Amino acid sequence: MVILGTIVAIVTAIIISSFLGPYGLLTMLAVGFGFLFSIHARVREVQSDLKLIKQHLGIMETKEAVVSNEEIEAELEREMAVARE
């Protein structure tokens, strides 16, 4: 449906630009800007909806914890001690 609307809008812009002559390019740029603005608004709406869905389901974005080299070495030594036993 979106593709059909895009095709119809492009064809309409070309027809309008052919009737307007020198203002045709300006008209096509305005239509292109309108498309970009519409797509941007829709993407923001979808991102907002996705954020609400994640909150509702309790899905959190986890970031990796920063582990120091000393902690890694201590854990490796513990694992090696357990493996020796």
PDB file of C-alpha atoms in Angstrom, residues 1-55:
ATOM      1  CA  MET A   1       0.000   0.000   0.000  1.00  0.00           C
ATOM      2  CA  VAL A   2       2.837   2.366   0.846  1.00  0.00           C
ATOM      3  CA  ILE A   3       4.625   1.525  -2.402  1.00  0.00           C
ATOM      4  CA  LEU A   4       1.475   2.208  -4.403  1.00  0.00           C
ATOM      5  CA  GLY A   5       1.047   5.563  -2.662  1.00  0.00           C
ATOM      6  CA  THR A   6       4.671   6.443  -3.352  1.00  0.00           C
ATOM      7  CA  ILE A   7       4.324   5.599  -7.037  1.00  0.00           C
ATOM      8  CA  VAL A   8       1.113   7.622  -7.321  1.00  0.00           C
ATOM      9  CA  ALA A   9       2.755  10.590  -5.595  1.00  0.00           C
ATOM     10  CA  ILE A  10       5.798  10.463  -7.878  1.00  0.00           C
ATOM     11  CA  VAL A  11       3.651  10.274 -10.995  1.00  0.00           C
ATOM     12  CA  THR A  12       1.517  13.155  -9.704  1.00  0.00           C
ATOM     13  CA  ALA A  13       4.650  15.212  -8.997  1.00  0.00           C
ATOM     14  CA  ILE A  14       5.948  14.601 -12.513  1.00  0.00           C
ATOM     15  CA  ILE A  15       2.606  15.589 -14.050  1.00  0.00           C
ATOM     16  CA  ILE A  16       2.401  18.722 -11.914  1.00  0.00           C
ATOM     17  CA  SER A  17       5.995  19.639 -12.746  1.00  0.00           C
ATOM     18  CA  SER A  18       5.292  19.294 -16.462  1.00  0.00           C
ATOM     19  CA  PHE A  19       2.390  21.755 -16.158  1.00  0.00           C
ATOM     20  CA  LEU A  20       4.293  24.207 -13.975  1.00  0.00           C
ATOM     21  CA  GLY A  21       7.357  24.412 -16.198  1.00  0.00           C
ATOM     22  CA  PRO A  22      10.234  26.130 -14.408  1.00  0.00           C
ATOM     23  CA  TYR A  23       8.576  25.646 -11.015  1.00  0.00           C
ATOM     24  CA  GLY A  24       8.413  21.896 -11.574  1.00  0.00           C
ATOM     25  CA  LEU A  25      11.776  21.205  -9.975  1.00  0.00           C
ATOM     26  CA  LEU A  26      10.815  23.238  -6.922  1.00  0.00           C
ATOM     27  CA  THR A  27       7.532  21.334  -6.698  1.00  0.00           C
ATOM     28  CA  MET A  28       9.308  17.980  -6.915  1.00  0.00           C
ATOM     29  CA  LEU A  29      11.785  19.041  -4.210  1.00  0.00           C
ATOM     30  CA  ALA A  30       8.890  20.089  -1.980  1.00  0.00           C
ATOM     31  CA  VAL A  31       7.178  16.733  -2.515  1.00  0.00           C
ATOM     32  CA  GLY A  32      10.445  14.919  -1.774  1.00  0.00           C
ATOM     33  CA  PHE A  33      10.885  16.890   1.435  1.00  0.00           C
ATOM     34  CA  GLY A  34       7.313  16.011   2.380  1.00  0.00           C
ATOM     35  CA  PHE A  35       8.056  12.322   1.859  1.00  0.00           C
ATOM     36  CA  LEU A  36      11.188  12.492   3.983  1.00  0.00           C
ATOM     37  CA  PHE A  37       9.397  14.330   6.760  1.00  0.00           C
ATOM     38  CA  SER A  38       6.531  11.821   6.676  1.00  0.00           C
ATOM     39  CA  ILE A  39       8.903   8.862   6.840  1.00  0.00           C
ATOM     40  CA  HIS A  40      10.852  10.458   9.693  1.00  0.00           C
ATOM     41  CA  ALA A  41       7.666  11.065  11.689  1.00  0.00           C
ATOM     42  CA  ARG A  42       6.512   7.483  11.128  1.00  0.00           C
ATOM     43  CA  VAL A  43       9.870   6.039  12.216  1.00  0.00           C
ATOM     44  CA  ARG A  44       9.793   8.089  15.419  1.00  0.00           C
ATOM     45  CA  GLU A  45       6.258   6.820  16.103  1.00  0.00           C
ATOM     46  CA  VAL A  46       7.320   3.206  15.575  1.00  0.00           C
ATOM     47  CA  GLN A  47      10.345   3.673  17.855  1.00  0.00           C
ATOM     48  CA  SER A  48       8.108   5.139  20.550  1.00  0.00           C
ATOM     49  CA  ASP A  49       5.682   2.229  20.245  1.00  0.00           C
ATOM     50  CA  LEU A  50       8.544  -0.262  20.427  1.00  0.00           C
ATOM     51  CA  LYS A  51       9.861   1.407  23.572  1.00  0.00           C
ATOM     52  CA  LEU A  52       6.410   1.154  25.195  1.00  0.00           C
ATOM     53  CA  ILE A  53       6.149  -2.513  24.228  1.00  0.00           C
ATOM     54  CA  LYS A  54       9.580  -3.234  25.724  1.00  0.00           C
ATOM     55  CA  GLN A  55       8.596  -1.479  28.943  1.00  0.00           C
TER      56      GLN A  55
END
